XYZ file of C-alpha atoms in Angstrom:
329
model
C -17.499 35.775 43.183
C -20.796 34.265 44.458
C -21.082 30.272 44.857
C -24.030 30.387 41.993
C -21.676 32.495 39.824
C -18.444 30.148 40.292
C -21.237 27.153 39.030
C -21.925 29.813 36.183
C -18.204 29.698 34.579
C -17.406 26.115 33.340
C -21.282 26.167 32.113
C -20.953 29.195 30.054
C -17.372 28.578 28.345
C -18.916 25.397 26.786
C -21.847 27.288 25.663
C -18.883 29.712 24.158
C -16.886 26.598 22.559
C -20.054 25.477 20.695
C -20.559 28.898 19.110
C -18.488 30.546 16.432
C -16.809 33.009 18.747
C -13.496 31.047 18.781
C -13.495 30.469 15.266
C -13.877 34.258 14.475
C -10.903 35.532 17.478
C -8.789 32.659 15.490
C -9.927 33.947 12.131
C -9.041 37.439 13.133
C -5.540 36.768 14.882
C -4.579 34.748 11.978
C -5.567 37.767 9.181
C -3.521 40.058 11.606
C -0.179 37.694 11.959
C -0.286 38.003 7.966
C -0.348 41.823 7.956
C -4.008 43.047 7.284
C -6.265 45.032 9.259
C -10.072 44.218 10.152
C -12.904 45.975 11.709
C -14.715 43.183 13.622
C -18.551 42.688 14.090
C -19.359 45.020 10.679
C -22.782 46.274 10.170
C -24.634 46.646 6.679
C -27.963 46.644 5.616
C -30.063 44.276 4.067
C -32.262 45.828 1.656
C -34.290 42.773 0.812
C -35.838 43.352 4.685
C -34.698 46.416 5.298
C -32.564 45.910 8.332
C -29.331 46.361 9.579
C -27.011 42.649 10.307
C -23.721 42.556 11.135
C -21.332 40.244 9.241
C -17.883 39.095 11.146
C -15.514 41.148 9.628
C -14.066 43.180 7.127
C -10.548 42.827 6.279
C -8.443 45.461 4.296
C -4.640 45.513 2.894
C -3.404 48.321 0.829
C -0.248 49.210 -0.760
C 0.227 52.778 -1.973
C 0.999 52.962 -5.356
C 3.904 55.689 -6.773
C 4.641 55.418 -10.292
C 5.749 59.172 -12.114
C 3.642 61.686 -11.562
C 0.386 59.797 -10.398
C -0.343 57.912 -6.538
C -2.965 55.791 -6.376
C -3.770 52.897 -3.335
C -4.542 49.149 -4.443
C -6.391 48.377 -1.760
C -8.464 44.640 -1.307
C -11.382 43.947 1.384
C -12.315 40.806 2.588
C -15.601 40.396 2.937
C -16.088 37.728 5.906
C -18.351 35.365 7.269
C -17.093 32.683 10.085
C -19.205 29.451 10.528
C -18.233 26.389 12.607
C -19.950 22.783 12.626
C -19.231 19.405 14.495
C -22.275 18.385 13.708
C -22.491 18.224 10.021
C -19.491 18.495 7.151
C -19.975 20.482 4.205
C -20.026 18.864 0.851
C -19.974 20.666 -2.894
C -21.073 18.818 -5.731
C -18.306 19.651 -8.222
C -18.545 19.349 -12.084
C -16.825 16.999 -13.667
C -13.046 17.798 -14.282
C -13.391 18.164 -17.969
C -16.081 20.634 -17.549
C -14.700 22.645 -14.489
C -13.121 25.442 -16.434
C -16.355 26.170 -18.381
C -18.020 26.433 -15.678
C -15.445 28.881 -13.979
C -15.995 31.235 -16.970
C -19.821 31.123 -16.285
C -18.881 33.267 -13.082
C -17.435 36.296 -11.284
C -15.233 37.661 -8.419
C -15.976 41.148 -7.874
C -13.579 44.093 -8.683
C -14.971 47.688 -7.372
C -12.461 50.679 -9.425
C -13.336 53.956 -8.174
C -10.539 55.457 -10.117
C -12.557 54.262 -13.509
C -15.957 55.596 -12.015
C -13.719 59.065 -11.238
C -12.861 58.677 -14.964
C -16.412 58.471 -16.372
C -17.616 60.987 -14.122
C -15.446 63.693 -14.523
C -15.338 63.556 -18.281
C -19.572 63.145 -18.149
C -20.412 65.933 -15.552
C -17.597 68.299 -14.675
C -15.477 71.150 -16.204
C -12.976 70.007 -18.574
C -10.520 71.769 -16.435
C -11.507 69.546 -13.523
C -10.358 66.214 -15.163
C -9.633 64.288 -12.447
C -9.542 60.554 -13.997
C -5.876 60.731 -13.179
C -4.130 61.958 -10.251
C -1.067 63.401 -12.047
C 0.206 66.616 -11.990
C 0.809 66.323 -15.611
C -3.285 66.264 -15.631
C -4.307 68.901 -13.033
C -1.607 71.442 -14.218
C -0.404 70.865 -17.956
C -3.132 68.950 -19.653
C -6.678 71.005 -18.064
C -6.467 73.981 -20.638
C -5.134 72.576 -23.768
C -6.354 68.972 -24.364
C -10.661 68.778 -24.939
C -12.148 65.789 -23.432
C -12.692 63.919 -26.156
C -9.079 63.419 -26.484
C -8.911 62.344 -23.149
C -11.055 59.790 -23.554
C -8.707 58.223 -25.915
C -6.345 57.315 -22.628
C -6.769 53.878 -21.664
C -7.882 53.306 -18.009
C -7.606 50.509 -15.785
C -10.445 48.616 -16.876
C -9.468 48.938 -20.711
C -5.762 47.973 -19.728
C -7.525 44.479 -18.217
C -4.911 44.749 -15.066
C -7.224 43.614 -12.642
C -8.810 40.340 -14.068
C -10.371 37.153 -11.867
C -7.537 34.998 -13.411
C -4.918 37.536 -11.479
C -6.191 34.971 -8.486
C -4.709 32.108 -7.535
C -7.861 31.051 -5.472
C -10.007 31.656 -8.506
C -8.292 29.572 -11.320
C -6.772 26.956 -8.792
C -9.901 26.609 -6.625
C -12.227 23.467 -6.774
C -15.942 24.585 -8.026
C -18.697 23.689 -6.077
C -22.163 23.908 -7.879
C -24.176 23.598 -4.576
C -23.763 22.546 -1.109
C -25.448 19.822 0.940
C -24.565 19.555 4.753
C -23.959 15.808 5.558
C -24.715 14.869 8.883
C -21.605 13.534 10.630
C -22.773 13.453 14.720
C -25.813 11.276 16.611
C -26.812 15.132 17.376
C -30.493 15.233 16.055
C -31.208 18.695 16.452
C -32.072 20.097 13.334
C -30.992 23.720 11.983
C -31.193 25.996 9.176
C -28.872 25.669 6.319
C -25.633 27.353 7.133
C -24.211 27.235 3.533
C -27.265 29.331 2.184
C -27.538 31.845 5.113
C -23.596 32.598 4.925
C -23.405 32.794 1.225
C -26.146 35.291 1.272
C -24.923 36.344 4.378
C -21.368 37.434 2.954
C -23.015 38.487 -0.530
C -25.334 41.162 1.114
C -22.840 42.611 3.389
C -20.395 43.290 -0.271
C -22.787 44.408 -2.297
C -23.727 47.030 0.873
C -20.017 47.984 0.681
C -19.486 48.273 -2.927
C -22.166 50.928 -2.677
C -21.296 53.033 0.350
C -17.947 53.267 -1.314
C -19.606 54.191 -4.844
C -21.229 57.140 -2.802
C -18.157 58.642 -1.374
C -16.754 59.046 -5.040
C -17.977 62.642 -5.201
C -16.112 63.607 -2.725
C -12.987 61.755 -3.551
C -13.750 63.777 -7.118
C -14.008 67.093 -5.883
C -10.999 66.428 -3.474
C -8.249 65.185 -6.721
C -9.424 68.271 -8.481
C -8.358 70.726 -5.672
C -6.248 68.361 -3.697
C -4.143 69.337 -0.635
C -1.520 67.433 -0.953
C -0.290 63.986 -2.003
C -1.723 62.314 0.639
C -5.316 63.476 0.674
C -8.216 61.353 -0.802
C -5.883 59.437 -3.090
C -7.637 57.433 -5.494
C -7.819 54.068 -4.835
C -8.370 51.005 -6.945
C -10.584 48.141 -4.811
C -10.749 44.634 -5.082
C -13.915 43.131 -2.497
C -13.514 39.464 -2.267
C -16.148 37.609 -0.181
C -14.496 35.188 1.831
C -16.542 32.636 3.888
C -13.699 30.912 6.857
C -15.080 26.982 7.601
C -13.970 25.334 11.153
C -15.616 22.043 10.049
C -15.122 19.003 7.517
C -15.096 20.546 3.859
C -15.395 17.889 1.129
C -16.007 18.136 -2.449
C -18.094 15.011 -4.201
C -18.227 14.071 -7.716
C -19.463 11.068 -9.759
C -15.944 9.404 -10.430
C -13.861 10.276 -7.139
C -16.362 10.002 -4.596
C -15.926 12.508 -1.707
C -12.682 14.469 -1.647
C -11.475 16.474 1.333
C -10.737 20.055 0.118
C -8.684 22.793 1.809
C -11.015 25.519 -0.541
C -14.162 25.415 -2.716
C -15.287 27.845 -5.040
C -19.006 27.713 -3.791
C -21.266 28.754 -6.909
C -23.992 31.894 -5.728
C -26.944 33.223 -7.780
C -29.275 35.422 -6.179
C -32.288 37.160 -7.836
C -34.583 39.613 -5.630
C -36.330 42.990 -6.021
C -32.859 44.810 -5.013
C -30.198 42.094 -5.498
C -28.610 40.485 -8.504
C -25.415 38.257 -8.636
C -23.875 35.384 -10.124
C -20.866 34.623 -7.962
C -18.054 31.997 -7.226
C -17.234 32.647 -3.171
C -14.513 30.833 -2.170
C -14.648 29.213 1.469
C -11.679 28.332 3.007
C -10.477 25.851 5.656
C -9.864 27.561 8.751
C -6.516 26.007 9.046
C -5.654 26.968 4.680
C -6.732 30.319 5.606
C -2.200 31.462 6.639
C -1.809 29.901 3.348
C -4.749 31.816 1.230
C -3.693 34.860 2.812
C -0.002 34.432 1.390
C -0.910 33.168 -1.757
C -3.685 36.409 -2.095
C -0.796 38.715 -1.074
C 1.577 37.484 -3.535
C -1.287 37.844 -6.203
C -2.026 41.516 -5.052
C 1.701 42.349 -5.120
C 1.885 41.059 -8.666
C -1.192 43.662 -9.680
C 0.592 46.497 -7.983
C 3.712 45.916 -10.010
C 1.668 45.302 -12.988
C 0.285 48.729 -12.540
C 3.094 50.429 -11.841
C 4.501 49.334 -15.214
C 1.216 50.956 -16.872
C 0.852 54.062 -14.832
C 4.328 54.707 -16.052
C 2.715 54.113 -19.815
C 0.045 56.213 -19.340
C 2.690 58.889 -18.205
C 4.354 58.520 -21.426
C 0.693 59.113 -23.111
C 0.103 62.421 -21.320
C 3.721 63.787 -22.619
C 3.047 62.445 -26.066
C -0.519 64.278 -26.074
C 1.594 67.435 -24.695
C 3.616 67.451 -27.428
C 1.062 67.110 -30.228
C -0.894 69.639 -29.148
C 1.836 72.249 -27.950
């Protein structure tokens, strides 16, 4: 190593510290330590400029789902953006406390089902004996010849049976609302940058709306393949949950009229967004870098919850299929 590159080293780890490189390796050993995946450094496309951006990461859990004869995956993405500040804190205007659950209703998490897209599709476009809106063997190999579609339609799916709700989530109906975000100046630094809430809640927004539709496009195939499946294993349907997820290294507050400024662990950050090719009216939550071990536990424990809960009503849905069975044999 040259003398000029030795001078190099010390100059370009403080560059380093000042970005949010450490904050996203952190970010990404602490998702791992709680047992999700990630694919770093994701790309989507931003169809308001039509160009591809990365966001941080995407992070994915799943849990397989066996309940009779049907096998489904519950599987929940993370949609996340990393920001860091020493400069300024963040600070939500929150409603006041009597109002805060009114306002909660106003807005959305988003839940992506394939499995009731499958539903609508198959018993829309395909072959009654190609109903794959279940992946049963009761379906595929009992049901396909002897029960029309419109009696199918009479089964409840996942969305009718309301198992996969916002108030499932701890985050959601625990979380303190923020109606909008200022950035309070909190260092003699005077250089001036864009708004960092703004560009990582659209940010974060883009990148899940981009993933909600490549996965709406594989559903075809994942169609085709629970009609004629291969085994167990291949293409199993799959219920998804995207949650954007914005991860803070900085001061987080929350401010309102009668307590002043409150330090907050999590905000529910309120996001509309209205362009040619966008439309959403979102609650993101952003989390303390150091809450995020704890968000991760308290989102697992909600997300085992769900799969039990839909173990309970696969196993109903089961006892649907016989009863149809036997009222038609």
């Amino acid at each position: 190593m040259t003398d000029s590159n030795k001078d190099l080293k010390p100059f370009i780890e403080s560059q380093i510290e000042k970005t949010g490189f450490p904050t996203e390796l952190e970010v990404m050993e602490r998702i791992s330590s709680k047992g999700w995946d990630y694919v770093p450094a994701s790309i989507y496309c931003d169809y308001d400029e039509n160009v591809w951006r990365e966001i941080d990461a995407i992070a994915f859990d799943c849990l397989k789902v066996v309940a009779g004869e049907a096998i489904y995956k519950l599987c929940a993405d993370l949609v996340l953006d990393c920001k860091k500040s020493s400069d300024h804190a963040w600070v939500f205007i929150a409603p006041p406390k009597n109002k805060k659950d009114g306002w909660r209703r106003l807005f959305n998490i988003d839940f992506f089902e394939p499995i009731r897209i499958a539903k609508q599709s198959s018993l829309n476009s395909l072959p009654t004996k190609n109903q794959p809106w279940l992946n049963s063997k009761l379906v595929r190999k009992k049901l396909s010849n002897i029960i029309r579609p419109e009696k199918i339609t009479n089964l409840k799916d996942f969305q009718d049976l309301g198992l996969i709700q916002k108030e499932n989530f701890r985050y959601f109906t625990e979380g303190r609302i923020g109606l909008y975000g200022k950035e309070i100046r909190i260092s003699q630094n005077e250089k001036k940058s864009r708004s960092q809430i703004f560009e990582s809640l659209l940010t974060v927004n883009k990148a899940l709306s981009y993933t909600a539709r490549i996965d709406a496009g594989l559903m075809p195939i994942q169609i085709t393949s629970l009609s004629h499946p291969k085994s167990k294993e291949d293409f199993l349907a799959t219920i998804e949950i995207l949650i954007p997820l914005i991860v803070f290294d900085g001061a987080l507050y929350s401010w309102e009229k009668q307590d002043g400024a409150i330090e907050q662990k999590q905000i529910l950050a309120r996001s509309i967004y209205r362009s040619e090719h966008y439309n959403w009216s979102r609650l993101v939550p952003i989390v303390n870098v150091d809450y995020l071990p704890s968000f991760l536990d308290y989102l697992n424990r909600d997300l085992s919850n769900i799969h039990e809960s839909i173990i309970r009503e696969l196993k109903k849905c089961d006892t649907q299929i016989q009863n149809l069975v036997k009222a038609v044999i």
